[in-house]
Amino acid sequence: MTKPVRIVVTGAAGNIGYALVFRLAAGDLLGPEQPVVLQLLEIPQAAQALRGVVMELEDGAFPLLHDVVASDRADVAFRDANLVFLVGSRPRGAAMERKDLLRVNAEIFSVQGQALDRHAARDVRVLVVGNPANTNALIASSNAPSLPAHQFSSMMRLDHNRAASALARKAEATIREVDGVVVFGNHSSTQFPCLDHATVRGRRALEIVDRAWYETDFIPTVQQRGTAVIKTRGASSAASAASAALDHMRTWIQGTEGSSWTSMGVPTDGSYGVAPGVFFGLPVRTHQGTARVVPDLALDDFARARIAATEKELREEREGIADLLPR
Ligand code: NAX
């Protein structure tokens, strides 16, 4: 029998976790031949809810689901992990400042980075979904010195999917006909969804849609889409976030062949004038678990100013947790 792949989901009893684990069990990530073991991590307060999720996974009778491990201990959940979705994090409380949220989560992700360093498979791939995702990825990876930083990434794919879908709707095209969208920067309202190199049916998107729509409608709509979903649905994006997490991991493993690139939060290497030291949404080409930044896409001043603004926010986030980064 094919050896099962060990997939970790943290925060597995939460909204996104609940949407994600059933798709993983159904084979939506690795296909219909690959058995999986799900290793689910939660905090003790959510242990009972997690037991309920496990009961439902059992009741799903998924042929590919070899085993389920549910634990509140990172050393148990991360053991020999091949693919890791770090979803669990503390939501913002009513009286909480953004910087307090940053620090509470920084502590969670430093502990989890250390546990990954000790217990995960050496070729593990780690996707950080929990917010602030880019800075949490930096913390987790910095706390896992034996794992190369490029084995960590943060999720920009929901933003990328939102941008591609908004363009497709405007251009009356299908998603398959849209290519070359990229979302630069932070997974926050400073992100820059860029259409400079996007195409629709092979034609430059900015020749099809007008510039005013791009600047004053498309960009803010994509930046604020998460808030709009909360207002409309009464709850934050969950199924679309889980779907984007699957897309991100699948593309990372299987590759971007067939499209120009995807958007991933990756450690910066100086590309696009962004100094090393943060995880930044960039255009990448992937192949069997590697992600290479697509360098030197031509960008105008408008685009560069937006990239600088989102970089500034990420530098500030980094400063807020600098003392938690190992020296
Ligand atoms: P929920 O609050 O529904 O679920 C989070 C779960 O994480 C809870 O069950 C909680 O018990 C668990 N948890 C908390 N601390 C933990 C720890 N130390 N170890 C393990 N589990 C822990 O949130 P949900 O809607 O599922 O969202 C999860 C995270 O994804 C949030 O931080 C959210 O902001 C973030 N998002 C990131 C997105 C992205 O594109 N990067 C988009 C969607 C989403 O907003």
mmCIF file of C-alpha atoms and ligand atoms in Angstrom:
data_model
loop_
_atom_site.group_PDB
_atom_site.id
_atom_site.type_symbol
_atom_site.label_atom_id
_atom_site.label_comp_id
_atom_site.label_asym_id
_atom_site.label_seq_id
_atom_site.Cartn_x
_atom_site.Cartn_y
_atom_site.Cartn_z
ATOM 1 C CA MET A 1 0.000 0.000 0.000
ATOM 2 C CA THR A 2 1.173 3.582 -0.687
ATOM 3 C CA LYS A 3 2.614 5.103 2.487
ATOM 4 C CA PRO A 4 0.157 7.616 3.980
ATOM 5 C CA VAL A 5 1.084 11.293 3.952
ATOM 6 C CA ARG A 6 0.854 12.909 7.401
ATOM 7 C CA ILE A 7 -1.095 16.158 7.228
ATOM 8 C CA VAL A 8 -1.363 18.475 10.230
ATOM 9 C CA VAL A 9 -4.183 20.966 10.733
ATOM 10 C CA THR A 10 -3.983 23.242 13.782
ATOM 11 C CA GLY A 11 -7.160 24.914 14.992
ATOM 12 C CA ALA A 12 -8.971 21.930 13.490
ATOM 13 C CA ALA A 13 -12.168 22.560 15.467
ATOM 14 C CA GLY A 14 -12.393 26.160 14.221
ATOM 15 C CA ASN A 15 -14.308 27.454 11.218
ATOM 16 C CA ILE A 16 -11.616 27.019 8.595
ATOM 17 C CA GLY A 17 -10.360 23.779 10.155
ATOM 18 C CA TYR A 18 -13.841 22.307 10.001
ATOM 19 C CA ALA A 19 -14.103 23.109 6.295
ATOM 20 C CA LEU A 20 -10.566 21.926 5.564
ATOM 21 C CA VAL A 21 -10.303 18.514 7.239
ATOM 22 C CA PHE A 22 -13.165 16.915 5.308
ATOM 23 C CA ARG A 23 -11.709 17.974 1.986
ATOM 24 C CA LEU A 24 -8.308 16.608 2.998
ATOM 25 C CA ALA A 25 -9.956 13.327 4.040
ATOM 26 C CA ALA A 26 -11.801 13.174 0.707
ATOM 27 C CA GLY A 27 -8.532 13.368 -1.250
ATOM 28 C CA ASP A 28 -8.991 16.894 -2.594
ATOM 29 C CA LEU A 29 -5.331 17.731 -1.965
ATOM 30 C CA LEU A 30 -3.359 14.666 -3.022
ATOM 31 C CA GLY A 31 -5.788 12.821 -5.259
ATOM 32 C CA PRO A 32 -7.787 9.592 -5.104
ATOM 33 C CA GLU A 33 -4.849 7.180 -4.691
ATOM 34 C CA GLN A 34 -2.965 8.766 -1.791
ATOM 35 C CA PRO A 35 -3.908 7.691 1.765
ATOM 36 C CA VAL A 36 -3.567 10.326 4.467
ATOM 37 C CA VAL A 37 -3.222 10.512 8.236
ATOM 38 C CA LEU A 38 -4.781 13.655 9.719
ATOM 39 C CA GLN A 39 -2.988 15.004 12.795
ATOM 40 C CA LEU A 40 -5.199 17.615 14.424
ATOM 41 C CA LEU A 41 -4.034 20.123 17.035
ATOM 42 C CA GLU A 42 -6.288 22.194 19.256
ATOM 43 C CA ILE A 43 -6.070 23.974 22.590
ATOM 44 C CA PRO A 44 -7.445 22.079 25.621
ATOM 45 C CA GLN A 45 -10.582 24.292 25.752
ATOM 46 C CA ALA A 46 -11.541 23.038 22.280
ATOM 47 C CA ALA A 47 -10.722 19.375 22.968
ATOM 48 C CA GLN A 48 -14.344 18.334 23.148
ATOM 49 C CA ALA A 49 -15.285 20.125 19.948
ATOM 50 C CA LEU A 50 -12.311 18.433 18.303
ATOM 51 C CA ARG A 51 -13.569 15.025 19.469
ATOM 52 C CA GLY A 52 -16.811 15.854 17.685
ATOM 53 C CA VAL A 53 -14.917 16.635 14.490
ATOM 54 C CA VAL A 54 -13.117 13.293 14.782
ATOM 55 C CA MET A 55 -16.474 11.514 15.216
ATOM 56 C CA GLU A 56 -17.708 13.133 11.999
ATOM 57 C CA LEU A 57 -14.508 12.171 10.183
ATOM 58 C CA GLU A 58 -15.111 8.562 11.300
ATOM 59 C CA ASP A 59 -18.724 8.788 10.137
ATOM 60 C CA GLY A 60 -17.560 10.034 6.739
ATOM 61 C CA ALA A 61 -16.039 6.567 6.112
ATOM 62 C CA PHE A 62 -13.413 8.155 3.871
ATOM 63 C CA PRO A 63 -11.544 5.391 2.038
ATOM 64 C CA LEU A 64 -8.291 7.438 1.984
ATOM 65 C CA LEU A 65 -8.328 8.358 5.663
ATOM 66 C CA HIS A 66 -5.865 5.963 7.217
ATOM 67 C CA ASP A 67 -5.873 7.399 10.744
ATOM 68 C CA VAL A 68 -6.752 10.501 12.758
ATOM 69 C CA VAL A 69 -4.626 11.785 15.626
ATOM 70 C CA ALA A 70 -6.246 14.477 17.788
ATOM 71 C CA SER A 71 -4.188 16.197 20.438
ATOM 72 C CA ASP A 72 -3.567 19.377 22.390
ATOM 73 C CA ARG A 73 0.191 18.675 22.339
ATOM 74 C CA ALA A 74 2.316 20.056 19.520
ATOM 75 C CA ASP A 75 4.922 17.291 19.908
ATOM 76 C CA VAL A 76 2.213 14.673 19.245
ATOM 77 C CA ALA A 77 0.457 16.531 16.430
ATOM 78 C CA PHE A 78 3.644 17.486 14.550
ATOM 79 C CA ARG A 79 5.370 14.096 14.741
ATOM 80 C CA ASP A 80 6.763 13.120 11.299
ATOM 81 C CA ALA A 81 4.474 15.702 9.683
ATOM 82 C CA ASN A 82 4.813 16.025 5.900
ATOM 83 C CA LEU A 83 2.355 18.852 5.177
ATOM 84 C CA VAL A 84 1.263 21.351 7.807
ATOM 85 C CA PHE A 85 -1.584 23.858 7.810
ATOM 86 C CA LEU A 86 -1.075 26.297 10.704
ATOM 87 C CA VAL A 87 -4.623 27.639 10.948
ATOM 88 C CA GLY A 88 -5.218 27.901 14.701
ATOM 89 C CA SER A 89 -4.674 31.298 16.247
ATOM 90 C CA ARG A 90 -6.211 33.677 18.743
ATOM 91 C CA PRO A 91 -8.954 35.855 17.319
ATOM 92 C CA ARG A 92 -8.989 39.531 18.217
ATOM 93 C CA GLY A 93 -10.843 40.119 21.489
ATOM 94 C CA ALA A 94 -13.127 43.134 21.980
ATOM 95 C CA ALA A 95 -10.618 45.203 23.990
ATOM 96 C CA MET A 96 -7.541 43.976 22.156
ATOM 97 C CA GLU A 97 -5.195 46.287 20.280
ATOM 98 C CA ARG A 98 -3.724 45.039 17.013
ATOM 99 C CA LYS A 99 -0.266 44.981 18.582
ATOM 100 C CA ASP A 100 -1.526 42.795 21.474
ATOM 101 C CA LEU A 101 -3.015 40.375 18.959
ATOM 102 C CA LEU A 102 0.302 40.315 17.131
ATOM 103 C CA ARG A 103 2.156 39.365 20.294
ATOM 104 C CA VAL A 104 -0.284 36.714 21.524
ATOM 105 C CA ASN A 105 -0.080 35.010 18.162
ATOM 106 C CA ALA A 106 3.665 35.488 17.938
ATOM 107 C CA GLU A 107 3.989 33.413 21.088
ATOM 108 C CA ILE A 108 1.807 30.634 19.661
ATOM 109 C CA PHE A 109 3.782 30.520 16.421
ATOM 110 C CA SER A 110 7.187 30.571 18.108
ATOM 111 C CA VAL A 111 6.233 27.504 20.173
ATOM 112 C CA GLN A 112 4.855 25.775 17.086
ATOM 113 C CA GLY A 113 7.974 26.623 15.067
ATOM 114 C CA GLN A 114 10.131 25.019 17.740
ATOM 115 C CA ALA A 115 7.917 21.921 17.803
ATOM 116 C CA LEU A 116 8.093 21.613 14.007
ATOM 117 C CA ASP A 117 11.862 21.923 14.204
ATOM 118 C CA ARG A 118 12.027 18.963 16.581
ATOM 119 C CA HIS A 119 9.283 16.667 15.346
ATOM 120 C CA ALA A 120 8.315 17.247 11.700
ATOM 121 C CA ALA A 121 9.696 15.364 8.686
ATOM 122 C CA ARG A 122 12.819 17.081 7.363
ATOM 123 C CA ASP A 123 11.152 17.900 4.035
ATOM 124 C CA VAL A 124 7.956 19.221 5.651
ATOM 125 C CA ARG A 125 6.062 22.024 3.912
ATOM 126 C CA VAL A 126 4.329 24.490 6.231
ATOM 127 C CA LEU A 127 1.540 26.862 5.223
ATOM 128 C CA VAL A 128 0.592 29.590 7.702
ATOM 129 C CA VAL A 129 -3.050 30.674 7.489
ATOM 130 C CA GLY A 130 -3.623 32.058 11.011
ATOM 131 C CA ASN A 131 -3.404 35.834 11.162
ATOM 132 C CA PRO A 132 -1.308 37.923 10.984
ATOM 133 C CA ALA A 133 -0.230 35.177 8.563
ATOM 134 C CA ASN A 134 2.899 36.735 7.043
ATOM 135 C CA THR A 135 4.443 37.682 10.370
ATOM 136 C CA ASN A 136 3.379 34.396 11.970
ATOM 137 C CA ALA A 137 5.204 32.577 9.151
ATOM 138 C CA LEU A 138 8.323 34.625 9.860
ATOM 139 C CA ILE A 139 8.140 33.715 13.548
ATOM 140 C CA ALA A 140 7.476 30.012 12.973
ATOM 141 C CA SER A 141 10.284 29.703 10.462
ATOM 142 C CA SER A 142 12.750 31.711 12.600
ATOM 143 C CA ASN A 143 12.040 29.343 15.472
ATOM 144 C CA ALA A 144 12.749 26.286 13.323
ATOM 145 C CA PRO A 145 16.448 26.768 12.516
ATOM 146 C CA SER A 146 16.979 23.234 11.199
ATOM 147 C CA LEU A 147 14.238 23.668 8.559
ATOM 148 C CA PRO A 148 15.049 25.935 5.588
ATOM 149 C CA ALA A 149 12.917 29.090 5.516
ATOM 150 C CA HIS A 150 11.698 28.267 2.002
ATOM 151 C CA GLN A 151 9.788 25.302 3.478
ATOM 152 C CA PHE A 152 7.470 27.859 5.122
ATOM 153 C CA SER A 153 4.983 30.098 3.351
ATOM 154 C CA SER A 154 2.006 32.253 4.232
ATOM 155 C CA MET A 155 -1.344 32.286 2.531
ATOM 156 C CA MET A 156 -2.031 34.945 -0.104
ATOM 157 C CA ARG A 157 -4.045 32.534 -2.217
ATOM 158 C CA LEU A 158 -7.434 33.609 -0.922
ATOM 159 C CA ASP A 159 -6.576 37.178 -1.977
ATOM 160 C CA HIS A 160 -5.234 35.861 -5.298
ATOM 161 C CA ASN A 161 -8.410 33.840 -5.905
ATOM 162 C CA ARG A 162 -10.590 36.822 -4.959
ATOM 163 C CA ALA A 163 -8.659 39.021 -7.413
ATOM 164 C CA ALA A 164 -8.806 36.491 -10.262
ATOM 165 C CA SER A 165 -12.501 35.937 -9.704
ATOM 166 C CA ALA A 166 -13.301 39.676 -9.588
ATOM 167 C CA LEU A 167 -11.419 40.191 -12.859
ATOM 168 C CA ALA A 168 -13.148 37.237 -14.493
ATOM 169 C CA ARG A 169 -16.575 38.577 -13.507
ATOM 170 C CA LYS A 170 -15.761 42.069 -14.806
ATOM 171 C CA ALA A 171 -14.360 40.764 -18.090
ATOM 172 C CA GLU A 172 -17.195 38.217 -18.479
ATOM 173 C CA ALA A 173 -14.662 35.433 -18.671
ATOM 174 C CA THR A 174 -14.162 32.155 -16.846
ATOM 175 C CA ILE A 175 -11.484 31.678 -14.204
ATOM 176 C CA ARG A 176 -9.577 29.408 -16.594
ATOM 177 C CA GLU A 177 -9.329 32.309 -19.050
ATOM 178 C CA VAL A 178 -7.648 34.574 -16.469
ATOM 179 C CA ASP A 179 -3.895 34.425 -15.852
ATOM 180 C CA GLY A 180 -1.064 36.514 -14.404
ATOM 181 C CA VAL A 181 -2.830 38.067 -11.417
ATOM 182 C CA VAL A 182 -0.525 38.666 -8.457
ATOM 183 C CA VAL A 183 -1.154 39.902 -4.935
ATOM 184 C CA PHE A 184 1.865 41.605 -3.428
ATOM 185 C CA GLY A 185 2.617 42.141 0.242
ATOM 186 C CA ASN A 186 0.717 41.516 3.428
ATOM 187 C CA HIS A 187 -2.498 39.532 3.845
ATOM 188 C CA SER A 188 -4.226 42.657 5.153
ATOM 189 C CA SER A 189 -5.980 45.696 3.746
ATOM 190 C CA THR A 190 -2.615 47.103 2.562
ATOM 191 C CA GLN A 191 -2.132 44.212 0.119
ATOM 192 C CA PHE A 192 -1.689 45.152 -3.528
ATOM 193 C CA PRO A 193 -3.710 43.059 -5.987
ATOM 194 C CA CYS A 194 -1.888 43.844 -9.220
ATOM 195 C CA LEU A 195 -3.299 43.521 -12.730
ATOM 196 C CA ASP A 196 -0.308 44.982 -14.597
ATOM 197 C CA HIS A 197 0.588 41.562 -16.002
ATOM 198 C CA ALA A 198 -2.807 39.912 -15.871
ATOM 199 C CA THR A 199 -4.359 38.583 -19.056
ATOM 200 C CA VAL A 200 -7.857 37.532 -20.069
ATOM 201 C CA ARG A 201 -8.009 35.052 -22.959
ATOM 202 C CA GLY A 202 -4.383 35.972 -23.670
ATOM 203 C CA ARG A 203 -5.083 39.716 -23.917
ATOM 204 C CA ARG A 204 -3.773 42.286 -21.417
ATOM 205 C CA ALA A 205 -6.419 42.743 -18.718
ATOM 206 C CA LEU A 206 -5.789 46.500 -18.521
ATOM 207 C CA GLU A 207 -6.772 46.829 -22.194
ATOM 208 C CA ILE A 208 -10.108 45.171 -21.407
ATOM 209 C CA VAL A 209 -11.080 46.816 -18.122
ATOM 210 C CA ASP A 210 -10.585 50.515 -17.608
ATOM 211 C CA ARG A 211 -7.904 51.969 -15.385
ATOM 212 C CA ALA A 212 -10.394 53.844 -13.173
ATOM 213 C CA TRP A 213 -12.212 50.600 -12.355
ATOM 214 C CA TYR A 214 -8.880 48.962 -11.533
ATOM 215 C CA GLU A 215 -7.713 51.716 -9.188
ATOM 216 C CA THR A 216 -10.905 52.796 -7.461
ATOM 217 C CA ASP A 217 -13.065 49.681 -7.494
ATOM 218 C CA PHE A 218 -11.074 46.485 -8.014
ATOM 219 C CA ILE A 219 -8.160 47.200 -5.652
ATOM 220 C CA PRO A 220 -10.215 48.341 -2.620
ATOM 221 C CA THR A 221 -12.830 45.629 -3.207
ATOM 222 C CA VAL A 222 -10.208 42.871 -3.115
ATOM 223 C CA GLN A 223 -8.452 44.488 -0.130
ATOM 224 C CA GLN A 224 -11.735 44.698 1.817
ATOM 225 C CA ARG A 225 -13.309 41.452 0.667
ATOM 226 C CA GLY A 226 -12.817 39.668 3.997
ATOM 227 C CA THR A 227 -14.678 42.442 5.832
ATOM 228 C CA ALA A 228 -17.448 42.421 3.212
ATOM 229 C CA VAL A 229 -17.939 38.661 3.709
ATOM 230 C CA ILE A 230 -18.177 39.119 7.482
ATOM 231 C CA LYS A 231 -20.779 41.871 7.064
ATOM 232 C CA THR A 232 -22.832 39.858 4.596
ATOM 233 C CA ARG A 233 -22.541 36.324 5.975
ATOM 234 C CA GLY A 234 -22.322 37.263 9.634
ATOM 235 C CA ALA A 235 -19.169 35.163 9.959
ATOM 236 C CA SER A 236 -15.685 35.289 8.495
ATOM 237 C CA SER A 237 -14.606 33.508 5.322
ATOM 238 C CA ALA A 238 -14.215 29.820 6.095
ATOM 239 C CA ALA A 239 -14.996 27.544 3.133
ATOM 240 C CA SER A 240 -13.271 29.898 0.674
ATOM 241 C CA ALA A 241 -10.266 30.159 3.006
ATOM 242 C CA ALA A 242 -10.057 26.374 3.352
ATOM 243 C CA SER A 243 -10.346 26.038 -0.414
ATOM 244 C CA ALA A 244 -7.557 28.576 -0.927
ATOM 245 C CA ALA A 245 -5.364 26.718 1.582
ATOM 246 C CA LEU A 246 -5.843 23.540 -0.458
ATOM 247 C CA ASP A 247 -5.111 25.415 -3.698
ATOM 248 C CA HIS A 248 -1.945 26.892 -2.174
ATOM 249 C CA MET A 249 -0.596 23.555 -0.969
ATOM 250 C CA ARG A 250 -1.607 21.687 -4.159
ATOM 251 C CA THR A 251 0.073 24.267 -6.380
ATOM 252 C CA TRP A 252 3.187 24.211 -4.186
ATOM 253 C CA ILE A 253 3.473 20.437 -4.597
ATOM 254 C CA GLN A 254 2.188 19.950 -8.136
ATOM 255 C CA GLY A 255 3.546 23.110 -9.729
ATOM 256 C CA THR A 256 2.324 26.178 -11.587
ATOM 257 C CA GLU A 257 2.678 24.568 -15.018
ATOM 258 C CA GLY A 258 -0.245 25.698 -17.158
ATOM 259 C CA SER A 259 -0.322 29.176 -15.633
ATOM 260 C CA SER A 260 2.248 31.959 -15.420
ATOM 261 C CA TRP A 261 2.591 32.009 -11.625
ATOM 262 C CA THR A 262 0.669 32.094 -8.365
ATOM 263 C CA SER A 263 0.845 34.378 -5.313
ATOM 264 C CA MET A 264 2.469 33.053 -2.154
ATOM 265 C CA GLY A 265 3.859 34.680 0.978
ATOM 266 C CA VAL A 266 7.540 33.730 0.836
ATOM 267 C CA PRO A 267 10.740 34.892 2.533
ATOM 268 C CA THR A 268 11.913 38.019 0.702
ATOM 269 C CA ASP A 269 15.166 37.890 -1.247
ATOM 270 C CA GLY A 270 15.422 41.528 -2.383
ATOM 271 C CA SER A 271 13.099 41.044 -5.384
ATOM 272 C CA TYR A 272 10.865 44.009 -6.181
ATOM 273 C CA GLY A 273 12.938 46.213 -3.883
ATOM 274 C CA VAL A 274 11.628 44.456 -0.769
ATOM 275 C CA ALA A 275 14.474 43.925 1.659
ATOM 276 C CA PRO A 276 15.010 40.468 3.167
ATOM 277 C CA GLY A 277 13.537 39.775 6.598
ATOM 278 C CA VAL A 278 9.785 39.442 6.072
ATOM 279 C CA PHE A 279 7.350 37.049 4.390
ATOM 280 C CA PHE A 280 5.841 38.902 1.443
ATOM 281 C CA GLY A 281 3.206 38.068 -1.156
ATOM 282 C CA LEU A 282 5.081 37.683 -4.452
ATOM 283 C CA PRO A 283 4.603 36.024 -7.840
ATOM 284 C CA VAL A 284 6.156 32.555 -7.669
ATOM 285 C CA ARG A 285 6.560 29.555 -9.929
ATOM 286 C CA THR A 286 6.371 26.278 -8.085
ATOM 287 C CA HIS A 287 7.594 22.780 -8.813
ATOM 288 C CA GLN A 288 7.501 19.756 -6.485
ATOM 289 C CA GLY A 289 7.522 21.776 -3.278
ATOM 290 C CA THR A 290 9.895 24.533 -4.378
ATOM 291 C CA ALA A 291 8.730 28.105 -4.981
ATOM 292 C CA ARG A 292 10.880 30.490 -7.010
ATOM 293 C CA VAL A 293 10.085 34.183 -7.164
ATOM 294 C CA VAL A 294 9.369 35.409 -10.696
ATOM 295 C CA PRO A 295 11.824 38.301 -10.863
ATOM 296 C CA ASP A 296 11.677 41.604 -12.653
ATOM 297 C CA LEU A 297 8.072 41.952 -13.777
ATOM 298 C CA ALA A 298 7.973 45.558 -14.981
ATOM 299 C CA LEU A 299 5.997 47.776 -12.593
ATOM 300 C CA ASP A 300 5.017 51.437 -12.824
ATOM 301 C CA ASP A 301 5.244 54.077 -10.062
ATOM 302 C CA PHE A 302 1.650 53.421 -8.992
ATOM 303 C CA ALA A 303 2.474 49.764 -8.356
ATOM 304 C CA ARG A 304 5.783 50.509 -6.664
ATOM 305 C CA ALA A 305 4.133 52.953 -4.233
ATOM 306 C CA ARG A 306 1.610 50.300 -3.248
ATOM 307 C CA ILE A 307 4.299 47.686 -2.731
ATOM 308 C CA ALA A 308 6.213 50.149 -0.534
ATOM 309 C CA ALA A 309 3.092 50.803 1.594
ATOM 310 C CA THR A 310 2.411 47.134 2.288
ATOM 311 C CA GLU A 311 6.112 46.515 2.957
ATOM 312 C CA LYS A 312 6.070 49.346 5.522
ATOM 313 C CA GLU A 313 3.235 47.640 7.383
ATOM 314 C CA LEU A 314 5.091 44.315 7.434
ATOM 315 C CA ARG A 315 8.265 45.988 8.742
ATOM 316 C CA GLU A 316 6.186 47.528 11.549
ATOM 317 C CA GLU A 317 4.682 44.135 12.381
ATOM 318 C CA ARG A 318 8.181 42.695 12.482
ATOM 319 C CA GLU A 319 9.359 45.411 14.863
ATOM 320 C CA GLY A 320 6.414 44.653 17.155
ATOM 321 C CA ILE A 321 7.610 41.086 17.695
ATOM 322 C CA ALA A 322 11.372 41.509 17.113
ATOM 323 C CA ASP A 323 12.216 40.374 20.642
ATOM 324 C CA LEU A 324 10.539 37.018 19.920
ATOM 325 C CA LEU A 325 12.796 36.305 16.956
ATOM 326 C CA PRO A 326 15.785 34.176 17.935
ATOM 327 C CA ARG A 327 19.109 35.964 17.467
HETATM 328 P P1 NAX B 1 -11.684 30.216 14.541
HETATM 329 O O1 NAX B 1 -11.580 31.136 15.723
HETATM 330 O O2 NAX B 1 -13.039 29.711 14.140
HETATM 331 O O3 NAX B 1 -10.777 28.941 14.788
HETATM 332 C C1 NAX B 1 -9.488 29.030 15.277
HETATM 333 C C2 NAX B 1 -9.224 27.762 16.051
HETATM 334 O O4 NAX B 1 -7.870 27.787 16.452
HETATM 335 C C3 NAX B 1 -10.076 27.633 17.307
HETATM 336 O O5 NAX B 1 -10.757 26.383 17.299
HETATM 337 C C4 NAX B 1 -9.042 27.714 18.442
HETATM 338 O O6 NAX B 1 -9.375 26.885 19.557
HETATM 339 C C5 NAX B 1 -7.789 27.219 17.736
HETATM 340 N N1 NAX B 1 -6.535 27.643 18.375
HETATM 341 C C6 NAX B 1 -6.256 28.796 19.016
HETATM 342 N N2 NAX B 1 -5.006 28.775 19.492
HETATM 343 C C7 NAX B 1 -4.464 27.605 19.113
HETATM 344 C C8 NAX B 1 -3.203 26.991 19.312
HETATM 345 N N3 NAX B 1 -2.240 27.602 20.014
HETATM 346 N N4 NAX B 1 -2.985 25.770 18.789
HETATM 347 C C9 NAX B 1 -3.952 25.132 18.105
HETATM 348 N N5 NAX B 1 -5.182 25.646 17.899
HETATM 349 C C10 NAX B 1 -5.432 26.882 18.387
HETATM 350 O O7 NAX B 1 -10.980 30.973 13.343
HETATM 351 P P2 NAX B 1 -11.047 30.636 11.776
HETATM 352 O O8 NAX B 1 -12.190 31.365 11.169
HETATM 353 O O9 NAX B 1 -10.951 29.172 11.580
HETATM 354 O O10 NAX B 1 -9.715 31.365 11.280
HETATM 355 C C11 NAX B 1 -8.443 30.871 11.639
HETATM 356 C C12 NAX B 1 -7.371 31.879 11.318
HETATM 357 O O11 NAX B 1 -7.277 32.082 9.925
HETATM 358 C C13 NAX B 1 -7.618 33.273 11.922
HETATM 359 O O12 NAX B 1 -6.406 33.777 12.424
HETATM 360 C C14 NAX B 1 -8.060 34.077 10.718
HETATM 361 O O13 NAX B 1 -7.826 35.452 10.915
HETATM 362 C C15 NAX B 1 -7.185 33.472 9.658
HETATM 363 N N6 NAX B 1 -7.539 33.733 8.265
HETATM 364 C C16 NAX B 1 -6.515 33.853 7.377
HETATM 365 C C17 NAX B 1 -6.750 34.036 6.039
HETATM 366 C C18 NAX B 1 -5.599 34.173 5.075
HETATM 367 O O14 NAX B 1 -5.864 34.400 3.903
HETATM 368 N N7 NAX B 1 -4.333 34.038 5.463
HETATM 369 C C19 NAX B 1 -8.127 34.147 5.506
HETATM 370 C C20 NAX B 1 -9.147 33.560 6.395
HETATM 371 C C21 NAX B 1 -8.929 33.803 7.860
HETATM 372 O O15 NAX B 1 -9.407 35.083 8.174
#
